[in-house]
XYZ file of N, CA, C and O in Angstrom:
368
model
N -22.458 -6.557 6.797
C -21.149 -6.655 7.408
C -20.240 -7.542 6.556
O -19.113 -7.159 6.268
N -20.730 -8.700 6.148
C -19.881 -9.610 5.392
C -19.516 -9.038 4.030
O -18.411 -9.263 3.541
N -20.426 -8.304 3.416
C -20.130 -7.712 2.115
C -18.969 -6.736 2.205
O -18.067 -6.748 1.374
N -18.988 -5.898 3.237
C -17.921 -4.916 3.399
C -16.622 -5.559 3.856
O -15.566 -5.349 3.266
N -16.702 -6.372 4.891
C -15.479 -6.856 5.523
C -14.920 -8.129 4.912
O -13.796 -8.508 5.224
N -15.656 -8.807 4.048
C -15.070 -9.961 3.357
C -14.860 -9.691 1.871
O -14.353 -10.563 1.166
N -15.236 -8.510 1.401
C -15.014 -8.162 0.000
C -14.176 -6.898 -0.146
O -13.132 -6.917 -0.769
N -14.642 -5.800 0.413
C -13.967 -4.517 0.233
C -12.633 -4.466 0.983
O -11.615 -4.078 0.411
N -12.630 -4.850 2.243
C -11.390 -4.786 3.033
C -10.286 -5.677 2.457
O -9.148 -5.208 2.303
N -10.572 -6.932 2.096
C -9.507 -7.738 1.483
C -9.051 -7.185 0.131
O -7.872 -7.277 -0.208
N -9.973 -6.573 -0.624
C -9.584 -5.982 -1.903
C -8.635 -4.806 -1.690
O -7.644 -4.653 -2.419
N -8.905 -3.981 -0.686
C -7.995 -2.875 -0.378
C -6.632 -3.405 0.074
O -5.594 -2.863 -0.308
N -6.649 -4.467 0.855
C -5.383 -5.073 1.272
C -4.609 -5.555 0.047
O -3.406 -5.348 -0.051
N -5.290 -6.190 -0.909
C -4.616 -6.658 -2.127
C -4.070 -5.492 -2.942
O -3.023 -5.606 -3.573
N -4.773 -4.341 -2.938
C -4.237 -3.139 -3.599
C -2.933 -2.725 -2.949
O -1.938 -2.473 -3.628
N -2.942 -2.611 -1.629
C -1.741 -2.182 -0.911
C -0.636 -3.225 -0.981
O 0.528 -2.907 -0.832
N -1.007 -4.476 -1.191
C -0.041 -5.565 -1.253
C 0.514 -5.754 -2.661
O 1.509 -6.440 -2.853
N -0.145 -5.173 -3.651
C 0.306 -5.292 -5.039
C -0.164 -6.541 -5.740
O 0.360 -6.901 -6.787
N -1.164 -7.222 -5.193
C -1.656 -8.463 -5.801
C -3.068 -8.325 -6.355
O -3.663 -9.316 -6.751
N -3.611 -7.120 -6.416
C -4.973 -6.927 -6.896
C -5.071 -7.136 -8.402
O -5.957 -7.812 -8.891
N -4.143 -6.556 -9.153
C -4.160 -6.674 -10.612
C -3.367 -7.905 -11.042
O -2.277 -8.150 -10.561
N -3.917 -8.643 -11.962
C -3.277 -9.877 -12.430
C -2.100 -9.590 -13.365
O -1.218 -10.413 -13.529
N -2.095 -8.409 -14.000
C -1.034 -8.098 -14.964
C 0.229 -7.533 -14.321
O 1.151 -7.131 -15.013
N 0.282 -7.485 -13.001
C 1.464 -6.993 -12.307
C 1.540 -5.486 -12.229
O 2.587 -4.924 -11.919
N 0.443 -4.799 -12.527
C 0.381 -3.333 -12.441
C 0.702 -2.893 -11.021
O 0.101 -3.360 -10.070
N 1.674 -1.990 -10.878
C 2.097 -1.528 -9.556
C 1.972 -0.007 -9.510
O 2.451 0.684 -10.400
N 1.324 0.492 -8.468
C 1.201 1.930 -8.260
C 2.051 2.348 -7.075
O 2.615 1.519 -6.371
N 2.077 3.664 -6.828
C 2.906 4.173 -5.737
C 2.333 3.867 -4.362
O 2.998 4.083 -3.359
N 1.115 3.375 -4.286
C 0.540 3.045 -2.986
C 0.787 1.599 -2.567
O 0.378 1.183 -1.503
N 1.456 0.819 -3.390
C 1.796 -0.561 -3.038
C 2.947 -0.531 -2.038
O 3.990 0.065 -2.296
N 2.708 -1.162 -0.902
C 3.721 -1.159 0.156
C 4.746 -2.259 -0.079
O 4.384 -3.388 -0.429
N 6.028 -1.971 0.148
C 7.048 -3.009 -0.002
C 6.924 -4.063 1.104
O 6.316 -3.834 2.149
N 7.531 -5.196 0.874
C 7.466 -6.309 1.816
C 8.032 -5.902 3.173
O 7.510 -6.305 4.216
N 9.064 -5.076 3.196
C 9.651 -4.659 4.478
C 8.659 -3.845 5.306
O 8.651 -3.935 6.533
N 7.788 -3.064 4.653
C 6.757 -2.329 5.387
C 5.737 -3.285 5.980
O 5.310 -3.116 7.123
N 5.340 -4.306 5.200
C 4.384 -5.290 5.718
C 4.994 -6.078 6.864
O 4.312 -6.420 7.821
N 6.294 -6.354 6.771
C 6.962 -7.061 7.871
C 6.956 -6.209 9.133
O 6.700 -6.705 10.233
N 7.202 -4.904 8.986
C 7.193 -4.004 10.142
C 5.794 -3.891 10.740
O 5.629 -3.898 11.962
N 4.777 -3.827 9.885
C 3.390 -3.758 10.358
C 3.023 -5.043 11.091
O 2.413 -5.015 12.162
N 3.396 -6.184 10.525
C 3.119 -7.470 11.164
C 3.787 -7.589 12.521
O 3.184 -8.057 13.488
N 5.043 -7.163 12.605
C 5.758 -7.208 13.881
C 5.119 -6.279 14.901
O 5.012 -6.626 16.078
N 4.683 -5.118 14.457
C 4.028 -4.172 15.355
C 2.728 -4.753 15.918
O 2.468 -4.665 17.124
N 1.928 -5.378 15.060
C 0.684 -5.992 15.522
C 0.957 -7.147 16.476
O 0.299 -7.270 17.517
N 1.899 -7.997 16.127
C 2.228 -9.146 16.979
C 2.785 -8.683 18.333
O 2.449 -9.246 19.365
N 3.625 -7.651 18.315
C 4.258 -7.169 19.537
C 3.233 -6.554 20.495
O 3.396 -6.634 21.713
N 2.187 -5.970 19.963
C 1.204 -5.280 20.791
C -0.043 -6.092 21.074
O -1.037 -5.540 21.558
N -0.024 -7.372 20.806
C -1.196 -8.219 21.065
C -1.650 -8.138 22.518
O -2.840 -8.118 22.797
N -0.723 -8.101 23.440
C -1.062 -8.076 24.865
C -1.625 -6.729 25.307
O -2.281 -6.645 26.333
N -1.377 -5.674 24.545
C -1.839 -4.343 24.906
C -3.219 -4.009 24.358
O -3.777 -2.966 24.693
N -3.744 -4.859 23.491
C -5.045 -4.608 22.864
C -6.145 -5.010 23.842
O -6.125 -6.123 24.370
N -7.123 -4.139 24.092
C -8.215 -4.495 25.014
C -9.009 -5.703 24.510
O -9.214 -5.871 23.309
N -9.450 -6.525 25.428
C -10.225 -7.721 25.078
C -11.562 -7.366 24.433
O -12.136 -8.172 23.699
N -12.044 -6.149 24.674
C -13.298 -5.714 24.057
C -13.200 -5.610 22.544
O -14.219 -5.601 21.850
N -11.997 -5.520 22.005
C -11.805 -5.439 20.557
C -12.013 -6.785 19.878
O -11.999 -6.872 18.666
N -12.153 -7.844 20.630
C -12.288 -9.175 20.053
C -10.950 -9.892 20.038
O -10.070 -9.629 20.845
N -10.805 -10.781 19.080
C -9.578 -11.563 18.964
C -8.385 -10.650 18.698
O -8.486 -9.715 17.897
N -7.244 -10.891 19.351
C -6.069 -10.034 19.136
C -5.604 -10.098 17.674
O -5.811 -11.105 16.994
N -4.966 -9.045 17.196
C -4.532 -9.016 15.793
C -3.406 -10.004 15.519
O -2.625 -10.343 16.400
N -3.347 -10.439 14.276
C -2.261 -11.302 13.818
C -1.558 -10.603 12.666
O -2.031 -9.579 12.172
N -0.449 -11.139 12.232
C 0.313 -10.580 11.118
C -0.545 -10.656 9.853
O -0.745 -11.729 9.287
N -1.048 -9.531 9.406
C -1.976 -9.499 8.281
C -1.300 -9.917 6.973
O -1.928 -10.508 6.106
N -0.033 -9.624 6.827
C 0.656 -9.991 5.591
C 0.811 -11.503 5.454
O 0.660 -12.049 4.374
N 1.079 -12.175 6.545
C 1.252 -13.632 6.506
C -0.074 -14.379 6.469
O -0.193 -15.397 5.798
N -1.067 -13.893 7.206
C -2.286 -14.673 7.435
C -3.553 -14.032 6.875
O -4.652 -14.360 7.315
N -3.441 -13.148 5.905
C -4.624 -12.457 5.389
C -5.637 -13.411 4.763
O -6.843 -13.154 4.813
N -5.183 -14.506 4.200
C -6.112 -15.458 3.568
C -7.021 -16.140 4.579
O -8.114 -16.573 4.235
N -6.618 -16.193 5.831
C -7.405 -16.869 6.851
C -8.243 -15.947 7.721
O -8.875 -16.410 8.665
N -8.262 -14.652 7.408
C -9.025 -13.724 8.230
C -10.523 -13.872 7.988
O -10.962 -14.043 6.862
N -11.278 -13.782 9.049
C -12.744 -13.832 8.999
C -13.283 -12.406 8.970
O -12.541 -11.443 9.110
N -14.603 -12.267 8.809
C -15.221 -10.944 8.742
C -14.923 -10.124 9.992
O -14.663 -8.919 9.911
N -14.938 -10.743 11.154
C -14.641 -10.020 12.393
C -13.204 -9.512 12.400
O -12.938 -8.386 12.831
N -12.274 -10.321 11.900
C -10.871 -9.895 11.839
C -10.700 -8.709 10.888
O -9.984 -7.756 11.188
N -11.351 -8.771 9.712
C -11.287 -7.663 8.763
C -11.933 -6.421 9.342
O -11.460 -5.305 9.143
N -13.036 -6.601 10.076
C -13.702 -5.471 10.726
C -12.753 -4.793 11.708
O -12.624 -3.560 11.712
N -12.095 -5.574 12.535
C -11.129 -5.017 13.482
C -9.981 -4.327 12.758
O -9.511 -3.279 13.188
N -9.511 -4.923 11.670
C -8.419 -4.336 10.897
C -8.828 -2.959 10.377
O -8.101 -1.985 10.525
N -10.024 -2.874 9.786
C -10.478 -1.608 9.210
C -10.741 -0.564 10.293
O -10.307 0.579 10.190
N -11.448 -0.948 11.336
C -11.912 0.011 12.334
C -10.810 0.413 13.316
O -10.667 1.593 13.645
N -10.027 -0.535 13.787
C -9.079 -0.254 14.863
C -7.625 -0.121 14.426
O -6.898 0.716 14.946
N -7.166 -0.977 13.538
C -5.718 -1.103 13.323
C -5.193 -0.439 12.057
O -4.050 0.020 12.045
N -5.955 -0.395 10.976
C -5.409 0.046 9.692
C -4.899 1.483 9.720
O -3.804 1.755 9.225
N -5.667 2.410 10.254
C -5.228 3.813 10.248
C -3.937 4.038 11.015
O -3.009 4.654 10.481
N -3.817 3.563 12.254
C -2.555 3.831 12.953
C -1.350 3.107 12.354
O -0.255 3.674 12.310
N -1.513 1.875 11.891
C -0.329 1.152 11.410
C 0.047 1.523 9.979
O 1.207 1.399 9.603
N -0.894 1.991 9.178
C -0.575 2.387 7.806
C -0.159 3.853 7.702
O 0.319 4.282 6.654
N -0.329 4.603 8.762
C -0.095 6.054 8.745
C 1.275 6.426 8.168
O 1.378 7.294 7.318
N 2.320 5.829 8.606
C 3.673 6.193 8.154
C 4.155 5.360 6.988
O 5.302 5.525 6.558
N 3.319 4.476 6.467
C 3.759 3.597 5.389
C 3.164 3.965 4.033
O 3.810 3.748 3.010
N 1.957 4.501 4.004
C 1.346 4.895 2.733
C 1.868 6.262 2.301
O 2.192 7.095 3.139
N 1.936 6.499 0.985
C 2.389 7.809 0.525
C 1.377 8.895 0.903
O 0.189 8.605 1.092
N 1.815 10.129 1.021
C 0.923 11.198 1.472
C -0.215 11.492 0.496
O -1.237 12.018 0.884
N -0.092 11.127 -0.734
C -1.114 11.412 -1.746
C -2.307 10.561 -1.587
O -2.485 9.476 -1.435
């Protein structure tokens, strides 16, 4: 669990955030800051609607990604990433 959710999930987030490559390489799948702000607001706004069975409610991933634990990354991958990234990632 820790290998996947503390290594792979944060690496994918860094790809989408544009901070994975040190040389500033940017691809078409890097989301702009305004998209991350919209995703963060959506997660924060719906905290009360998330069932308690999912664990700790989601936080703004763009602001607080450095402090996420394995359980938070697990929830991000399993529950939140697909619906919130659906309209933000390019179709390719």
